[in-house]
Amino acid sequence: MRVVSTLQAPAALEAAWLCVGVYDGQTDPPPALAGTEAGRRLGSLLATKEVAGGLGETTPVLGALGLAAGSLLVFGLGQREKFGAGPAFDAGVAVAKKLAGKPRERVAVVLPETDDAAAIASALVQGLIVGMRGPDLRKAEPARHPFGELLVAAPPGGPLAAEALTAAVRRGEVIGEAINLARELANLPPAEKPPARLAERVRAAATAAGLGVEVWDLDRLRQERFGGLLGVAAGSAEPPAFVVLRYQGGG
């Protein structure tokens, strides 16, 4: 899945779905929909409590909405005073579960208005990526499908400049993918992840992330005198492996 950040006006984003968040008890539509039929429609639904902002709630709004996107999904952020990285992650998971049930070429998500914009952007993207992966390692057809492209849009007049938004979204993408990889490896049966094979999966992921990687085999472990590890490995038919990761970048 391609993850892209943008400062373009949310109403002009071309996507299958435009997703906007609302807080619990909110009565006005978010500024991202200002001046659109979608904003007027959502404002009416909020005023009559047909749409609520409870954390984890998702409500599709269909029809002619004056948006470049095909449809609108409203997702709940929970109580404004309690909103933070944790609820943002949960909201992202809820959106992903709602829309990832079938393949979608492009989905746009508007970041909520908040003071801690970078942390919220990162957490929301993490939740979106984690929510697209279901517990279906053994299914012929996956229950959830990553979007072809995920557009992450800043709210109009938000505090994040383009560079800061890109960095926050990228951080969320990396952490989200790392969570999915860790869950996949943890859920694999032991017979499918002997040390050498597991080490190669780690090598591939680390190399793609720009990390230095070194895999020590049995001979190297003997040379380095890793007696404890060698003692444990002696009880297995599979040879041991040890992975050394090096990060020499900044940040």
Coordinates of N, CA and C in Angstrom, one line a residue:
M1 N 0.8 -1.2 0.0 CA 0.0 0.0 0.0 C 0.9 1.2 0.0
R2 N 0.5 2.2 -0.8 CA 1.2 3.5 -0.9 C 0.6 4.4 0.1
V3 N 1.4 5.1 0.9 CA 0.8 6.0 1.9 C 1.4 7.4 1.5
V4 N 0.5 8.4 1.3 CA 0.9 9.7 0.8 C 0.2 10.7 1.7
S5 N 1.0 11.7 2.1 CA 0.5 12.9 2.9 C 0.2 14.0 1.9
T6 N -0.8 14.8 2.3 CA -1.1 15.9 1.4 C -1.7 17.1 2.2
L7 N -1.5 18.3 1.7 CA -2.1 19.5 2.2 C -3.2 20.0 1.3
Q8 N -3.6 19.2 0.3 CA -4.7 19.6 -0.6 C -6.0 19.7 0.2
A9 N -6.9 20.5 -0.3 CA -8.2 20.7 0.4 C -8.9 19.3 0.4
P10 N -9.3 18.8 1.5 CA -10.0 17.5 1.6 C -11.1 17.3 0.6
A11 N -11.9 18.3 0.4 CA -13.1 18.2 -0.5 C -12.7 18.0 -1.9
A12 N -11.4 18.3 -2.3 CA -10.9 18.1 -3.6 C -10.2 16.8 -3.8
L13 N -10.1 16.0 -2.8 CA -9.3 14.8 -2.9 C -10.1 13.7 -3.7
E14 N -9.6 13.2 -4.7 CA -10.2 12.1 -5.5 C -9.9 10.8 -4.9
A15 N -10.9 10.1 -4.4 CA -10.8 8.8 -3.7 C -12.1 8.1 -3.7
A16 N -12.1 6.8 -3.4 CA -13.3 6.1 -3.3 C -14.1 6.6 -2.1
W17 N -13.4 6.9 -1.0 CA -13.9 7.3 0.3 C -13.1 8.5 0.8
L18 N -13.8 9.5 1.4 CA -13.2 10.5 2.2 C -13.6 10.3 3.6
C19 N -12.7 10.1 4.5 CA -13.0 9.8 5.9 C -12.7 11.0 6.8
V20 N -13.7 11.5 7.6 CA -13.5 12.6 8.5 C -13.9 12.2 9.9
G21 N -13.2 12.7 10.9 CA -13.6 12.4 12.3 C -14.4 13.5 13.0
V22 N -15.2 13.0 13.9 CA -16.0 14.0 14.7 C -15.9 13.5 16.2
Y23 N -15.9 14.5 17.1 CA -15.9 14.2 18.5 C -17.3 13.9 19.1
D24 N -17.3 13.1 20.1 CA -18.5 12.8 20.8 C -19.2 14.1 21.3
G25 N -20.4 14.3 20.9 CA -21.2 15.5 21.3 C -21.0 16.7 20.3
Q26 N -20.1 16.5 19.3 CA -19.9 17.6 18.4 C -21.2 17.9 17.6
T27 N -21.5 19.1 17.4 CA -22.7 19.5 16.6 C -22.5 20.2 15.3
D28 N -21.2 20.6 15.1 CA -20.9 21.3 13.8 C -20.0 20.4 13.0
P29 N -20.2 20.4 11.7 CA -19.3 19.6 10.8 C -17.9 20.1 10.9
P30 N -16.9 19.2 10.6 CA -15.5 19.6 10.7 C -15.2 20.6 9.6
P31 N -14.2 21.5 9.8 CA -13.8 22.5 8.8 C -13.4 21.9 7.5
A32 N -13.0 20.7 7.4 CA -12.6 20.0 6.2 C -13.8 20.0 5.2
L33 N -15.0 20.0 5.7 CA -16.2 20.0 4.8 C -16.9 21.3 4.7
A34 N -16.3 22.4 5.1 CA -16.9 23.7 5.1 C -17.3 24.1 3.6
G35 N -18.5 24.6 3.5 CA -19.0 25.1 2.2 C -19.4 24.0 1.2
T36 N -19.5 22.7 1.7 CA -19.9 21.6 0.8 C -21.3 21.1 1.2
E37 N -21.9 20.4 0.3 CA -23.2 19.7 0.6 C -22.9 18.7 1.7
A38 N -21.7 18.1 1.6 CA -21.4 17.1 2.7 C -21.4 17.7 4.1
G39 N -20.8 18.9 4.2 CA -20.8 19.6 5.4 C -22.2 19.9 5.9
R40 N -23.1 20.4 5.0 CA -24.4 20.7 5.4 C -25.2 19.4 5.8
R41 N -25.0 18.4 5.1 CA -25.7 17.1 5.4 C -25.2 16.6 6.8
L42 N -23.9 16.6 7.0 CA -23.3 16.1 8.2 C -23.8 16.9 9.4
G43 N -23.8 18.2 9.2 CA -24.2 19.1 10.2 C -25.6 18.8 10.7
S44 N -26.5 18.5 9.8 CA -27.9 18.1 10.1 C -27.9 16.8 10.8
L45 N -27.1 15.9 10.4 CA -27.1 14.5 11.1 C -26.5 14.6 12.5
L46 N -25.5 15.5 12.7 CA -25.0 15.7 14.0 C -26.0 16.4 14.9
A47 N -26.7 17.4 14.4 CA -27.6 18.1 15.2 C -28.8 17.2 15.7
T48 N -29.2 16.3 14.9 CA -30.3 15.4 15.2 C -29.8 14.1 15.9
K49 N -28.4 14.0 16.1 CA -27.8 12.9 16.7 C -28.0 11.6 15.9
E50 N -28.2 11.7 14.6 CA -28.2 10.6 13.8 C -26.8 10.0 13.5
V51 N -25.8 10.9 13.7 CA -24.4 10.5 13.7 C -23.8 11.0 15.0
A52 N -23.1 10.1 15.6 CA -22.4 10.3 16.9 C -20.9 10.2 16.7
G53 N -20.2 10.7 17.7 CA -18.7 10.7 17.6 C -18.1 9.7 18.6
G54 N -18.8 8.7 19.0 CA -18.3 7.8 20.0 C -17.1 7.1 19.4
L55 N -16.0 6.8 20.2 CA -14.8 6.2 19.7 C -15.1 4.8 19.1
G56 N -14.7 4.6 17.8 CA -14.9 3.3 17.2 C -16.1 3.3 16.3
E57 N -17.0 4.3 16.4 CA -18.2 4.3 15.5 C -17.8 4.8 14.1
T58 N -18.4 4.2 13.1 CA -18.2 4.6 11.8 C -19.6 4.7 11.1
T59 N -19.8 5.8 10.3 CA -21.1 6.0 9.7 C -20.9 6.5 8.2
P60 N -21.3 5.7 7.3 CA -21.2 6.1 5.9 C -22.3 7.1 5.5
V61 N -21.9 8.2 4.8 CA -22.9 9.2 4.3 C -22.8 9.1 2.8
L62 N -23.9 8.7 2.1 CA -23.9 8.5 0.7 C -24.7 9.6 0.0
G63 N -24.6 9.6 -1.4 CA -25.3 10.5 -2.2 C -24.5 11.6 -2.7
A64 N -25.1 12.6 -3.4 CA -24.4 13.7 -4.0 C -24.0 14.7 -2.9
L65 N -22.7 14.8 -2.6 CA -22.2 15.5 -1.4 C -21.3 16.7 -1.8
G66 N -21.1 16.9 -3.1 CA -20.2 18.0 -3.5 C -18.7 17.8 -3.2
L67 N -18.3 16.5 -3.2 CA -17.0 16.1 -2.9 C -16.4 15.5 -4.2
A68 N -15.0 15.6 -4.3 CA -14.4 14.8 -5.3 C -14.4 13.3 -5.1
A69 N -14.4 13.0 -3.8 CA -14.5 11.6 -3.4 C -15.9 11.0 -3.7
G70 N -15.9 9.7 -3.9 CA -17.2 9.0 -4.2 C -18.2 9.0 -3.0
S71 N -17.7 8.8 -1.8 CA -18.5 8.6 -0.6 C -17.8 9.2 0.6
L72 N -18.6 9.4 1.7 CA -18.0 10.0 2.9 C -18.2 9.0 4.0
L73 N -17.2 8.8 4.8 CA -17.2 8.0 6.0 C -16.9 8.9 7.2
V74 N -17.8 8.9 8.2 CA -17.6 9.7 9.4 C -17.2 8.7 10.5
F75 N -16.1 9.0 11.2 CA -15.6 8.1 12.2 C -15.5 8.9 13.5
G76 N -15.8 8.2 14.6 CA -15.9 8.8 15.9 C -14.5 8.9 16.6
L77 N -14.2 10.0 17.2 CA -13.0 10.3 17.9 C -13.1 10.1 19.4
G78 N -14.3 10.0 19.9 CA -14.5 9.9 21.4 C -14.6 11.3 22.0
Q79 N -14.4 11.4 23.3 CA -14.5 12.7 23.9 C -13.3 13.6 23.6
R80 N -13.5 14.8 23.3 CA -12.5 15.7 22.9 C -11.4 15.8 24.0
E81 N -11.8 15.9 25.3 CA -10.9 16.2 26.3 C -10.0 14.9 26.6
K82 N -10.4 13.8 26.1 CA -9.7 12.5 26.4 C -8.9 12.1 25.1
F83 N -9.1 12.9 24.0 CA -8.5 12.4 22.8 C -6.9 12.6 22.8
G84 N -6.3 11.5 22.3 CA -4.8 11.5 22.2 C -4.4 10.4 21.3
A85 N -3.1 10.0 21.4 CA -2.6 9.0 20.5 C -3.3 7.7 20.6
G86 N -3.7 7.3 21.8 CA -4.4 6.0 21.9 C -5.7 6.0 21.2
P87 N -6.6 6.9 21.5 CA -7.9 7.0 20.8 C -7.7 7.1 19.2
A88 N -6.6 7.9 18.8 CA -6.4 8.1 17.4 C -6.1 6.7 16.8
F89 N -5.2 5.9 17.4 CA -4.9 4.6 16.9 C -6.2 3.8 16.8
D90 N -7.0 3.8 17.8 CA -8.3 3.0 17.8 C -9.2 3.5 16.7
A91 N -9.3 4.8 16.5 CA -10.1 5.3 15.4 C -9.6 4.8 14.0
G92 N -8.3 4.8 13.9 CA -7.7 4.3 12.6 C -8.0 2.9 12.4
V93 N -8.0 2.1 13.4 CA -8.3 0.6 13.3 C -9.8 0.5 12.8
A94 N -10.7 1.3 13.5 CA -12.1 1.2 13.1 C -12.4 1.6 11.7
V95 N -11.7 2.6 11.2 CA -11.9 3.0 9.8 C -11.4 1.9 8.8
A96 N -10.2 1.3 9.1 CA -9.7 0.3 8.3 C -10.6 -0.9 8.3
K97 N -11.1 -1.3 9.4 CA -11.9 -2.5 9.5 C -13.2 -2.3 8.7
K98 N -13.7 -1.0 8.7 CA -15.0 -0.7 8.0 C -14.8 -0.8 6.5
L99 N -13.6 -0.3 6.0 CA -13.5 -0.2 4.5 C -12.6 -1.2 3.9
A100 N -11.8 -2.0 4.7 CA -10.9 -3.0 4.1 C -11.5 -4.3 3.8
G101 N -12.9 -4.4 3.9 CA -13.5 -5.7 3.6 C -13.5 -6.1 2.1
K102 N -13.2 -5.1 1.3 CA -13.0 -5.4 -0.1 C -11.9 -4.5 -0.7
P103 N -11.3 -4.8 -1.8 CA -10.2 -4.0 -2.4 C -10.7 -2.6 -2.7
R104 N -9.9 -1.6 -2.4 CA -10.2 -0.2 -2.7 C -9.0 0.5 -3.3
E105 N -9.1 1.2 -4.4 CA -7.9 1.7 -5.0 C -7.3 2.9 -4.2
R106 N -8.2 3.8 -3.7 CA -7.7 4.9 -2.9 C -8.7 5.4 -1.9
V107 N -8.2 5.6 -0.7 CA -9.0 6.1 0.4 C -8.3 7.3 1.0
A108 N -9.0 8.4 1.3 CA -8.4 9.6 1.9 C -9.0 9.7 3.3
V109 N -8.1 10.1 4.2 CA -8.4 10.3 5.6 C -8.0 11.6 6.1
V110 N -8.9 12.4 6.6 CA -8.5 13.8 7.1 C -8.1 13.7 8.6
L111 N -7.0 14.3 8.9 CA -6.5 14.3 10.3 C -7.4 15.2 11.1
P112 N -7.8 14.8 12.3 CA -8.6 15.7 13.2 C -7.8 16.9 13.7
E113 N -8.6 17.9 14.0 CA -8.0 19.1 14.5 C -7.5 18.9 16.0
T114 N -6.3 19.1 16.3 CA -5.7 18.8 17.6 C -4.4 19.6 17.8
D115 N -4.1 19.9 19.0 CA -2.8 20.6 19.3 C -1.6 19.7 19.0
D116 N -1.7 18.4 19.3 CA -0.6 17.5 19.2 C -0.7 16.8 17.8
A117 N -0.6 17.6 16.7 CA -0.9 17.1 15.4 C 0.0 16.0 14.9
A118 N 1.3 16.1 15.2 CA 2.3 15.1 14.7 C 2.0 13.8 15.3
A119 N 1.9 13.8 16.6 CA 1.7 12.5 17.3 C 0.4 11.8 16.9
I120 N -0.7 12.7 16.7 CA -2.0 12.1 16.3 C -1.9 11.6 14.9
A121 N -1.2 12.3 14.0 CA -1.1 11.8 12.6 C -0.4 10.4 12.6
S122 N 0.7 10.3 13.4 CA 1.4 9.1 13.4 C 0.5 7.9 14.0
A123 N -0.2 8.2 15.1 CA -1.0 7.2 15.7 C -2.1 6.7 14.8
L124 N -2.8 7.7 14.1 CA -3.9 7.4 13.3 C -3.5 6.5 12.1
V125 N -2.3 6.8 11.5 CA -1.8 6.0 10.4 C -1.4 4.6 10.9
Q126 N -0.8 4.5 12.1 CA -0.5 3.2 12.7 C -1.8 2.4 12.7
G127 N -2.9 2.9 13.3 CA -4.1 2.2 13.4 C -4.7 1.8 12.1
L128 N -4.6 2.7 11.1 CA -5.1 2.3 9.8 C -4.4 1.1 9.2
I129 N -3.1 1.1 9.3 CA -2.3 0.0 8.8 C -2.5 -1.3 9.5
V130 N -2.6 -1.2 10.8 CA -2.8 -2.4 11.7 C -4.2 -2.9 11.4
G131 N -5.2 -2.1 11.3 CA -6.6 -2.5 11.1 C -6.8 -3.2 9.7
M132 N -5.9 -3.0 8.8 CA -6.1 -3.6 7.5 C -5.6 -5.0 7.4
R133 N -5.0 -5.5 8.5 CA -4.4 -6.8 8.5 C -5.3 -7.7 9.5
G134 N -5.9 -8.7 9.0 CA -6.8 -9.5 9.8 C -6.1 -10.8 10.2
P135 N -6.6 -11.6 11.1 CA -6.0 -12.8 11.6 C -6.3 -14.0 10.6
D136 N -5.8 -13.9 9.4 CA -6.2 -14.8 8.4 C -5.0 -15.4 7.6
L137 N -4.0 -15.7 8.3 CA -2.8 -16.2 7.6 C -3.1 -17.5 6.8
R138 N -4.0 -18.3 7.2 CA -4.3 -19.5 6.5 C -5.5 -19.5 5.6
K139 N -6.1 -18.3 5.4 CA -7.2 -18.3 4.5 C -6.8 -18.1 3.0
A140 N -7.5 -18.8 2.1 CA -7.2 -18.6 0.7 C -7.5 -17.2 0.3
E141 N -8.5 -16.6 0.8 CA -8.9 -15.2 0.5 C -8.9 -14.4 1.7
P142 N -8.1 -13.3 1.8 CA -8.0 -12.5 3.0 C -9.4 -11.8 3.3
A143 N -9.6 -11.7 4.6 CA -10.9 -11.0 5.0 C -10.7 -9.5 4.9
R144 N -9.5 -9.0 4.9 CA -9.3 -7.5 4.8 C -8.2 -7.3 3.7
H145 N -8.4 -6.2 3.0 CA -7.5 -5.8 1.9 C -6.9 -4.5 2.1
P146 N -5.5 -4.3 2.1 CA -4.9 -3.0 2.2 C -5.3 -2.2 1.0
F147 N -5.6 -0.9 1.2 CA -5.9 0.0 0.1 C -4.8 0.1 -0.9
G148 N -5.1 0.4 -2.1 CA -4.0 0.6 -3.1 C -3.2 1.9 -2.7
E149 N -3.9 2.9 -2.3 CA -3.3 4.1 -1.8 C -4.1 4.7 -0.7
L150 N -3.3 5.2 0.3 CA -3.9 5.9 1.5 C -3.4 7.3 1.5
L151 N -4.4 8.2 1.3 CA -4.1 9.7 1.4 C -4.4 10.2 2.8
V152 N -3.4 10.8 3.4 CA -3.6 11.4 4.7 C -3.5 12.9 4.6
A153 N -4.6 13.6 4.8 CA -4.8 15.0 4.6 C -4.8 15.8 5.9
A154 N -4.1 16.9 5.9 CA -4.1 17.8 7.1 C -5.4 18.6 7.0
P155 N -6.0 18.9 8.2 CA -7.2 19.7 8.2 C -6.8 21.1 7.7
P156 N -7.8 21.8 7.1 CA -7.5 23.2 6.7 C -7.0 24.1 7.8
G157 N -5.9 24.8 7.5 CA -5.4 25.7 8.5 C -4.7 25.0 9.7
G158 N -4.4 23.7 9.5 CA -3.8 22.9 10.6 C -2.3 23.4 10.8
P159 N -1.7 23.0 12.0 CA -0.4 23.5 12.4 C 0.7 22.8 11.7
L160 N 0.5 21.6 11.0 CA 1.6 20.9 10.4 C 1.9 21.4 9.0
A161 N 3.2 21.7 8.8 CA 3.8 22.1 7.5 C 4.0 20.8 6.7
A162 N 4.2 20.9 5.5 CA 4.3 19.7 4.6 C 5.4 18.7 5.1
E163 N 6.6 19.3 5.4 CA 7.7 18.4 5.8 C 7.3 17.7 7.1
A164 N 6.8 18.4 8.1 CA 6.4 17.8 9.4 C 5.3 16.7 9.2
L165 N 4.3 17.0 8.3 CA 3.3 16.1 8.1 C 3.8 14.8 7.4
T166 N 4.7 15.0 6.5 CA 5.3 13.8 5.8 C 6.0 12.9 6.8
A167 N 6.8 13.6 7.7 CA 7.6 12.8 8.7 C 6.7 12.1 9.6
A168 N 5.6 12.7 10.1 CA 4.7 12.1 11.0 C 4.0 10.9 10.4
V169 N 3.6 11.1 9.2 CA 2.9 10.0 8.5 C 3.8 8.8 8.2
R170 N 5.1 9.1 7.8 CA 6.0 8.1 7.6 C 6.4 7.3 8.8
R171 N 6.5 8.0 10.0 CA 6.7 7.3 11.2 C 5.5 6.3 11.5
G172 N 4.3 6.8 11.3 CA 3.2 5.9 11.6 C 3.2 4.7 10.6
E173 N 3.6 5.0 9.4 CA 3.6 3.9 8.4 C 4.6 2.8 8.9
V174 N 5.8 3.2 9.2 CA 6.9 2.3 9.6 C 6.4 1.5 10.9
I175 N 5.9 2.2 11.9 CA 5.5 1.5 13.1 C 4.4 0.5 12.8
G176 N 3.4 1.0 12.0 CA 2.3 0.1 11.7 C 2.7 -1.2 11.0
E177 N 3.6 -1.0 10.0 CA 4.1 -2.2 9.3 C 4.9 -3.1 10.2
A178 N 5.6 -2.5 11.1 CA 6.4 -3.3 12.1 C 5.5 -4.1 13.0
I179 N 4.4 -3.5 13.5 CA 3.4 -4.2 14.3 C 2.9 -5.4 13.5
N180 N 2.5 -5.2 12.3 CA 1.9 -6.3 11.5 C 2.9 -7.4 11.3
L181 N 4.2 -7.0 11.0 CA 5.2 -8.1 10.8 C 5.4 -8.9 12.1
A182 N 5.5 -8.2 13.2 CA 5.7 -8.9 14.5 C 4.5 -9.8 14.8
R183 N 3.3 -9.4 14.5 CA 2.2 -10.2 14.7 C 2.2 -11.4 13.8
E184 N 2.5 -11.2 12.6 CA 2.6 -12.3 11.6 C 3.6 -13.4 12.1
L185 N 4.8 -12.9 12.5 CA 5.9 -13.9 12.9 C 5.5 -14.6 14.2
A186 N 4.8 -13.9 15.1 CA 4.4 -14.5 16.3 C 3.3 -15.5 16.1
N187 N 2.5 -15.3 15.1 CA 1.4 -16.3 14.9 C 1.8 -17.4 13.9
L188 N 2.9 -17.4 13.3 CA 3.3 -18.5 12.5 C 3.6 -19.7 13.3
P189 N 3.3 -20.9 12.9 CA 3.7 -22.1 13.6 C 5.2 -22.3 13.7
P190 N 5.7 -22.8 14.8 CA 7.2 -23.0 15.0 C 7.8 -23.7 13.8
A191 N 7.1 -24.6 13.2 CA 7.7 -25.4 12.1 C 8.0 -24.5 10.9
E192 N 7.3 -23.4 10.8 CA 7.5 -22.5 9.7 C 8.4 -21.3 9.9
K193 N 9.0 -21.3 11.1 CA 9.9 -20.2 11.4 C 11.2 -20.7 12.1
P194 N 11.9 -21.7 11.6 CA 13.2 -22.1 12.2 C 14.1 -20.9 12.2
P195 N 15.2 -20.9 13.0 CA 16.0 -19.8 13.2 C 16.6 -19.2 11.9
A196 N 17.0 -20.0 11.0 CA 17.6 -19.5 9.7 C 16.6 -18.7 8.9
R197 N 15.4 -19.3 8.8 CA 14.3 -18.7 8.0 C 13.8 -17.4 8.7
L198 N 13.7 -17.4 10.0 CA 13.3 -16.2 10.7 C 14.3 -15.1 10.6
A199 N 15.6 -15.5 10.6 CA 16.6 -14.5 10.4 C 16.6 -13.9 9.1
E200 N 16.2 -14.6 8.0 CA 16.2 -14.1 6.7 C 15.0 -13.1 6.6
R201 N 13.9 -13.4 7.2 CA 12.7 -12.5 7.2 C 13.1 -11.2 7.9
V202 N 13.9 -11.3 9.0 CA 14.3 -10.1 9.7 C 15.3 -9.3 8.8
R203 N 16.2 -10.0 8.1 CA 17.2 -9.4 7.2 C 16.5 -8.6 6.1
A204 N 15.5 -9.2 5.5 CA 14.8 -8.5 4.4 C 14.1 -7.3 4.9
A205 N 13.4 -7.4 6.1 CA 12.7 -6.2 6.6 C 13.6 -5.1 7.0
A206 N 14.7 -5.5 7.6 CA 15.7 -4.5 8.1 C 16.4 -3.8 7.0
T207 N 16.7 -4.6 6.0 CA 17.4 -4.0 4.8 C 16.5 -3.0 4.1
A208 N 15.2 -3.4 4.0 CA 14.3 -2.4 3.3 C 14.1 -1.1 4.1
A209 N 14.4 -1.2 5.4 CA 14.2 0.0 6.3 C 15.5 0.7 6.4
G210 N 16.6 0.3 5.7 CA 17.9 1.0 5.8 C 18.7 0.7 6.9
L211 N 18.5 -0.4 7.6 CA 19.3 -0.8 8.8 C 20.5 -1.7 8.3
G212 N 21.6 -1.7 9.0 CA 22.6 -2.6 8.8 C 22.3 -4.0 9.4
V213 N 22.5 -5.0 8.7 CA 22.1 -6.4 9.2 C 23.2 -7.3 9.0
E214 N 23.4 -8.1 10.1 CA 24.4 -9.2 10.0 C 23.8 -10.5 10.7
V215 N 23.8 -11.6 10.0 CA 23.3 -12.8 10.5 C 24.5 -13.8 10.8
W216 N 24.5 -14.2 12.1 CA 25.6 -15.1 12.5 C 25.1 -16.5 12.5
D217 N 25.8 -17.4 11.8 CA 25.5 -18.8 11.7 C 26.1 -19.6 12.8
L218 N 26.0 -20.9 12.7 CA 26.6 -21.8 13.8 C 28.1 -21.5 14.0
D219 N 28.8 -21.5 12.9 CA 30.3 -21.3 13.0 C 30.6 -20.0 13.7
R220 N 29.9 -18.9 13.3 CA 30.2 -17.6 13.9 C 29.8 -17.6 15.4
L221 N 28.7 -18.2 15.7 CA 28.3 -18.3 17.1 C 29.4 -19.0 18.0
R222 N 29.9 -20.1 17.4 CA 31.0 -20.8 18.1 C 32.2 -19.9 18.2
Q223 N 32.5 -19.2 17.2 CA 33.7 -18.3 17.2 C 33.5 -17.2 18.3
E224 N 32.3 -16.7 18.4 CA 32.0 -15.6 19.4 C 31.7 -16.2 20.8
R225 N 31.8 -17.5 20.9 CA 31.6 -18.2 22.2 C 30.2 -17.9 22.8
F226 N 29.2 -18.0 22.1 CA 27.8 -17.9 22.6 C 27.4 -19.2 23.1
G227 N 28.0 -19.6 24.3 CA 27.7 -20.9 24.8 C 26.3 -21.1 25.2
G228 N 25.6 -20.1 25.8 CA 24.2 -20.3 26.3 C 23.3 -20.6 25.1
L229 N 23.4 -19.8 24.0 CA 22.6 -20.0 22.9 C 22.9 -21.3 22.2
L230 N 24.2 -21.7 22.1 CA 24.5 -23.0 21.5 C 24.0 -24.1 22.3
G231 N 24.0 -24.0 23.6 CA 23.5 -25.1 24.5 C 22.0 -25.3 24.3
V232 N 21.3 -24.2 24.2 CA 19.8 -24.4 23.9 C 19.6 -25.0 22.5
A233 N 20.4 -24.5 21.5 CA 20.2 -24.9 20.2 C 20.6 -26.4 20.0
A234 N 21.4 -26.9 20.9 CA 21.8 -28.3 20.7 C 20.7 -29.3 20.8
G235 N 19.6 -28.9 21.4 CA 18.4 -29.7 21.6 C 17.5 -29.7 20.4
S236 N 17.9 -29.0 19.3 CA 17.0 -28.9 18.1 C 17.8 -29.4 16.9
A237 N 17.0 -29.9 15.9 CA 17.6 -30.4 14.7 C 17.9 -29.2 13.8
E238 N 17.4 -28.0 14.1 CA 17.6 -26.8 13.3 C 18.8 -26.0 13.8
P239 N 19.7 -25.6 13.0 CA 20.9 -24.8 13.4 C 20.5 -23.5 13.9
P240 N 21.2 -22.9 14.9 CA 20.8 -21.6 15.4 C 21.2 -20.4 14.5
A241 N 20.7 -19.3 14.7 CA 21.0 -18.1 14.0 C 20.9 -16.9 15.0
F242 N 21.7 -15.9 14.7 CA 21.7 -14.7 15.6 C 21.7 -13.5 14.7
V243 N 20.8 -12.5 14.9 CA 20.7 -11.4 14.0 C 21.3 -10.1 14.8
V244 N 22.2 -9.4 14.1 CA 22.7 -8.1 14.6 C 22.2 -7.0 13.8
L245 N 21.5 -6.1 14.4 CA 20.9 -4.9 13.6 C 21.7 -3.7 14.1
R246 N 22.0 -2.8 13.1 CA 22.7 -1.6 13.4 C 21.9 -0.4 12.8
Y247 N 21.7 0.6 13.6 CA 21.0 1.8 13.1 C 22.0 3.0 13.4
Q248 N 22.4 3.6 12.3 CA 23.4 4.7 12.4 C 22.9 6.0 11.9
G249 N 21.6 6.1 11.8 CA 21.0 7.3 11.3 C 20.7 8.3 12.4
G250 N 20.0 9.4 12.1 CA 19.6 10.4 13.1 C 18.2 10.2 13.4
G251 N 17.8 10.9 14.6 CA 16.4 10.9 14.9 C 15.9 9.7 15.7

